[in-house]
Amino acid sequence: MTAQNDPAGPRPLRAVPDDGYPDWEAVYHDNATWVYRTLFARVGNRADAEDLTAEVFLAALRPLRLTASVAEVRAYLRATARTVLAAHWRETLGREITSIEDIEQPPDSPESDVAISAAPQRVARVLDGLPDRYRHILELRFLQGYSIKESAAQLGISVANAKVLQHRALRLAAQVNDGGQR
């Protein structure tokens, strides 16, 4: 949750010592935003990014030491985020994508302003290359932000069927994006 959305109002900024964090709350408040933004940039979906961010912190809670330096904590969270993201892509796309680079990207990277401005055209091209049912489930889930349950109801199918449909649609979309044939 950002300070803007906090019902108690904005929180004052506080300095975190370079040698470590005083408690788990400080670890979370100092790192949650960049972890969320990093994951959101990879999945492009608010709900998934929030879930994955929670998974990162839950996974890091037990093994992470409060005595670790700020740099060590951030490195550990980045490695944990990479693992959580790989598991997410393996589950959704059937393949691992484990690259998480620093937020500052070179001008020709996929996250550059040029690439981002071309993203709607790329998405439209990929969606146009899919059968109607696959295109529709992906539009509901990722463009309109429906849950899997809401998407299933909209399509008039079971939740299990919607999950299978989404999985197949994502795999085919990945092939279309890579230039594969359907």
mmCIF file of C-alpha atoms in Angstrom:
data_model
loop_
_atom_site.group_PDB
_atom_site.id
_atom_site.type_symbol
_atom_site.label_atom_id
_atom_site.label_comp_id
_atom_site.label_asym_id
_atom_site.label_seq_id
_atom_site.Cartn_x
_atom_site.Cartn_y
_atom_site.Cartn_z
ATOM 1 C CA MET A 1 0.000 0.000 0.000
ATOM 2 C CA THR A 2 1.365 3.398 -0.890
ATOM 3 C CA ALA A 3 1.317 6.370 1.421
ATOM 4 C CA GLN A 4 -1.266 8.003 -0.872
ATOM 5 C CA ASN A 5 -3.709 5.137 -0.352
ATOM 6 C CA ASP A 6 -3.068 4.849 3.380
ATOM 7 C CA PRO A 7 -6.247 5.836 5.267
ATOM 8 C CA ALA A 8 -4.108 7.201 8.098
ATOM 9 C CA GLY A 9 -2.512 9.656 5.674
ATOM 10 C CA PRO A 10 1.026 9.923 4.353
ATOM 11 C CA ARG A 11 3.755 8.557 6.569
ATOM 12 C CA PRO A 12 6.843 10.604 7.229
ATOM 13 C CA LEU A 13 9.979 9.405 5.508
ATOM 14 C CA ARG A 14 12.588 7.945 7.800
ATOM 15 C CA ALA A 15 16.218 7.144 7.243
ATOM 16 C CA VAL A 16 17.173 3.493 7.199
ATOM 17 C CA PRO A 17 20.687 2.820 8.401
ATOM 18 C CA ASP A 18 23.091 1.322 5.875
ATOM 19 C CA ASP A 19 24.107 -1.411 8.296
ATOM 20 C CA GLY A 20 20.642 -2.993 8.606
ATOM 21 C CA TYR A 21 16.983 -2.612 9.388
ATOM 22 C CA PRO A 22 15.558 -2.173 12.893
ATOM 23 C CA ASP A 23 12.586 -4.519 12.271
ATOM 24 C CA TRP A 24 10.594 -6.408 9.625
ATOM 25 C CA GLU A 25 8.211 -3.498 9.125
ATOM 26 C CA ALA A 26 11.150 -1.325 8.076
ATOM 27 C CA VAL A 27 12.289 -4.025 5.622
ATOM 28 C CA TYR A 28 8.805 -4.125 4.109
ATOM 29 C CA HIS A 29 8.267 -0.350 3.943
ATOM 30 C CA ASP A 30 11.683 0.300 2.428
ATOM 31 C CA ASN A 31 11.416 -2.412 -0.246
ATOM 32 C CA ALA A 32 7.754 -3.118 -1.047
ATOM 33 C CA THR A 33 7.406 -0.377 -3.651
ATOM 34 C CA TRP A 34 10.405 -1.355 -5.771
ATOM 35 C CA VAL A 35 9.568 -5.071 -5.516
ATOM 36 C CA TYR A 36 5.978 -4.352 -6.636
ATOM 37 C CA ARG A 37 7.078 -2.064 -9.490
ATOM 38 C CA THR A 38 9.637 -4.581 -10.682
ATOM 39 C CA LEU A 39 7.081 -7.384 -10.721
ATOM 40 C CA PHE A 40 4.374 -5.190 -12.254
ATOM 41 C CA ALA A 41 6.761 -4.271 -15.080
ATOM 42 C CA ARG A 42 7.178 -8.011 -15.772
ATOM 43 C CA VAL A 43 3.573 -9.227 -15.438
ATOM 44 C CA GLY A 44 1.675 -6.071 -16.465
ATOM 45 C CA ASN A 45 -1.210 -6.929 -14.179
ATOM 46 C CA ARG A 46 -1.902 -5.222 -10.855
ATOM 47 C CA ALA A 47 -3.542 -8.223 -9.180
ATOM 48 C CA ASP A 48 -0.727 -10.607 -10.139
ATOM 49 C CA ALA A 49 1.947 -8.071 -9.165
ATOM 50 C CA GLU A 50 0.345 -7.615 -5.738
ATOM 51 C CA ASP A 51 0.083 -11.371 -5.207
ATOM 52 C CA LEU A 52 3.663 -11.941 -6.337
ATOM 53 C CA THR A 53 4.947 -9.128 -4.097
ATOM 54 C CA ALA A 54 3.250 -10.754 -1.123
ATOM 55 C CA GLU A 55 4.800 -14.102 -2.102
ATOM 56 C CA VAL A 56 8.261 -12.521 -2.256
ATOM 57 C CA PHE A 57 8.003 -11.144 1.273
ATOM 58 C CA LEU A 58 6.457 -14.324 2.655
ATOM 59 C CA ALA A 59 9.205 -16.418 1.065
ATOM 60 C CA ALA A 60 11.925 -14.102 2.381
ATOM 61 C CA LEU A 61 10.547 -13.771 5.912
ATOM 62 C CA ARG A 62 12.002 -16.946 7.425
ATOM 63 C CA PRO A 63 15.484 -17.126 5.880
ATOM 64 C CA LEU A 64 16.227 -13.376 5.798
ATOM 65 C CA ARG A 65 18.214 -12.063 8.772
ATOM 66 C CA LEU A 66 17.555 -8.625 10.227
ATOM 67 C CA THR A 67 21.292 -8.369 10.875
ATOM 68 C CA ALA A 68 21.935 -8.329 7.110
ATOM 69 C CA SER A 69 22.927 -5.012 5.565
ATOM 70 C CA VAL A 70 20.454 -3.042 3.466
ATOM 71 C CA ALA A 71 22.311 -4.074 0.298
ATOM 72 C CA GLU A 72 22.209 -7.759 1.315
ATOM 73 C CA VAL A 73 18.480 -7.549 2.070
ATOM 74 C CA ARG A 74 17.786 -5.965 -1.318
ATOM 75 C CA ALA A 75 19.924 -8.549 -3.109
ATOM 76 C CA TYR A 76 18.079 -11.340 -1.315
ATOM 77 C CA LEU A 77 14.682 -9.829 -2.140
ATOM 78 C CA ARG A 78 15.722 -9.464 -5.797
ATOM 79 C CA ALA A 79 16.789 -13.141 -5.905
ATOM 80 C CA THR A 80 13.553 -14.177 -4.196
ATOM 81 C CA ALA A 81 11.529 -12.074 -6.648
ATOM 82 C CA ARG A 82 13.344 -13.794 -9.521
ATOM 83 C CA THR A 83 12.425 -17.219 -8.101
ATOM 84 C CA VAL A 84 8.793 -16.243 -7.458
ATOM 85 C CA LEU A 85 8.495 -14.738 -10.953
ATOM 86 C CA ALA A 86 10.006 -17.853 -12.537
ATOM 87 C CA ALA A 87 7.459 -20.031 -10.739
ATOM 88 C CA HIS A 88 4.659 -17.690 -11.876
ATOM 89 C CA TRP A 89 5.734 -17.848 -15.533
ATOM 90 C CA ARG A 90 6.283 -21.595 -15.347
ATOM 91 C CA GLU A 91 2.726 -21.979 -14.040
ATOM 92 C CA THR A 92 1.109 -19.534 -16.482
ATOM 93 C CA LEU A 93 3.170 -19.877 -19.640
ATOM 94 C CA GLY A 94 4.779 -23.233 -19.190
ATOM 95 C CA ARG A 95 8.237 -21.679 -19.434
ATOM 96 C CA GLU A 96 10.586 -19.871 -17.091
ATOM 97 C CA ILE A 97 11.486 -16.229 -17.503
ATOM 98 C CA THR A 98 13.875 -15.329 -14.718
ATOM 99 C CA SER A 99 15.442 -12.047 -15.771
ATOM 100 C CA ILE A 100 14.987 -9.133 -13.393
ATOM 101 C CA GLU A 101 17.368 -6.308 -14.097
ATOM 102 C CA ASP A 102 17.702 -2.969 -12.363
ATOM 103 C CA ILE A 103 14.864 -0.503 -12.865
ATOM 104 C CA GLU A 104 17.066 1.863 -14.893
ATOM 105 C CA GLN A 105 17.103 0.302 -18.342
ATOM 106 C CA PRO A 106 19.144 1.145 -21.440
ATOM 107 C CA PRO A 107 17.203 3.024 -24.155
ATOM 108 C CA ASP A 108 16.770 -0.091 -26.327
ATOM 109 C CA SER A 109 15.438 -2.324 -23.529
ATOM 110 C CA PRO A 110 11.864 -3.694 -23.489
ATOM 111 C CA GLU A 111 11.032 -1.242 -20.670
ATOM 112 C CA SER A 112 12.239 1.841 -22.563
ATOM 113 C CA ASP A 113 9.814 4.622 -23.506
ATOM 114 C CA VAL A 114 9.983 3.566 -27.165
ATOM 115 C CA ALA A 115 9.171 -0.069 -26.370
ATOM 116 C CA ILE A 116 6.422 0.923 -23.934
ATOM 117 C CA SER A 117 4.801 3.232 -26.496
ATOM 118 C CA ALA A 118 4.777 0.337 -29.002
ATOM 119 C CA ALA A 119 3.320 -2.115 -26.464
ATOM 120 C CA PRO A 120 -0.365 -1.544 -27.383
ATOM 121 C CA GLN A 121 0.400 -2.365 -31.023
ATOM 122 C CA ARG A 122 2.337 -5.493 -30.009
ATOM 123 C CA VAL A 123 -0.507 -6.612 -27.758
ATOM 124 C CA ALA A 124 -3.054 -6.012 -30.527
ATOM 125 C CA ARG A 125 -0.905 -7.983 -32.993
ATOM 126 C CA VAL A 126 -0.569 -10.916 -30.596
ATOM 127 C CA LEU A 127 -4.284 -10.907 -29.726
ATOM 128 C CA ASP A 128 -5.216 -10.750 -33.433
ATOM 129 C CA GLY A 129 -3.169 -13.918 -33.934
ATOM 130 C CA LEU A 130 -5.269 -15.886 -31.432
ATOM 131 C CA PRO A 131 -8.545 -17.776 -31.820
ATOM 132 C CA ASP A 132 -11.592 -15.870 -30.507
ATOM 133 C CA ARG A 133 -11.980 -17.784 -27.212
ATOM 134 C CA TYR A 134 -8.287 -17.416 -26.372
ATOM 135 C CA ARG A 135 -8.331 -13.718 -27.239
ATOM 136 C CA HIS A 136 -11.469 -13.173 -25.163
ATOM 137 C CA ILE A 137 -10.122 -14.847 -21.988
ATOM 138 C CA LEU A 138 -6.895 -12.837 -22.192
ATOM 139 C CA GLU A 139 -8.778 -9.586 -22.781
ATOM 140 C CA LEU A 140 -10.999 -10.263 -19.771
ATOM 141 C CA ARG A 141 -8.135 -11.282 -17.479
ATOM 142 C CA PHE A 142 -5.377 -8.881 -18.419
ATOM 143 C CA LEU A 143 -6.901 -5.924 -20.208
ATOM 144 C CA GLN A 144 -10.128 -5.618 -18.227
ATOM 145 C CA GLY A 145 -8.706 -6.942 -14.949
ATOM 146 C CA TYR A 146 -11.357 -9.604 -14.310
ATOM 147 C CA SER A 147 -10.589 -12.374 -11.851
ATOM 148 C CA ILE A 148 -10.528 -15.938 -13.150
ATOM 149 C CA LYS A 149 -13.932 -16.501 -11.530
ATOM 150 C CA GLU A 150 -15.426 -13.372 -13.133
ATOM 151 C CA SER A 151 -13.932 -14.324 -16.493
ATOM 152 C CA ALA A 152 -15.428 -17.813 -16.264
ATOM 153 C CA ALA A 153 -18.859 -16.354 -15.474
ATOM 154 C CA GLN A 154 -18.577 -13.902 -18.373
ATOM 155 C CA LEU A 155 -17.676 -16.744 -20.760
ATOM 156 C CA GLY A 156 -20.280 -19.113 -19.292
ATOM 157 C CA ILE A 157 -17.718 -21.797 -18.430
ATOM 158 C CA SER A 158 -16.410 -23.371 -15.223
ATOM 159 C CA VAL A 159 -13.489 -21.837 -13.334
ATOM 160 C CA ALA A 160 -11.401 -24.933 -14.073
ATOM 161 C CA ASN A 161 -12.162 -24.588 -17.786
ATOM 162 C CA ALA A 162 -11.275 -20.869 -17.644
ATOM 163 C CA LYS A 163 -7.913 -21.719 -16.051
ATOM 164 C CA VAL A 164 -7.146 -24.243 -18.780
ATOM 165 C CA LEU A 165 -8.307 -21.805 -21.465
ATOM 166 C CA GLN A 166 -6.121 -19.042 -20.016
ATOM 167 C CA HIS A 167 -3.121 -21.358 -19.787
ATOM 168 C CA ARG A 168 -3.476 -22.448 -23.412
ATOM 169 C CA ALA A 169 -4.105 -18.877 -24.549
ATOM 170 C CA LEU A 170 -0.966 -17.619 -22.813
ATOM 171 C CA ARG A 171 1.153 -20.389 -24.307
ATOM 172 C CA LEU A 172 -0.151 -19.649 -27.799
ATOM 173 C CA ALA A 173 0.255 -15.894 -27.248
ATOM 174 C CA ALA A 174 3.895 -16.491 -26.309
ATOM 175 C CA GLN A 175 4.388 -18.460 -29.533
ATOM 176 C CA VAL A 176 2.672 -15.757 -31.611
ATOM 177 C CA ASN A 177 4.823 -13.104 -29.917
ATOM 178 C CA ASP A 178 7.968 -15.114 -30.665
ATOM 179 C CA GLY A 179 6.921 -15.403 -34.302
ATOM 180 C CA GLY A 180 5.695 -19.004 -34.040
ATOM 181 C CA GLN A 181 2.856 -20.461 -36.067
ATOM 182 C CA ARG A 182 -0.435 -21.479 -34.573
#
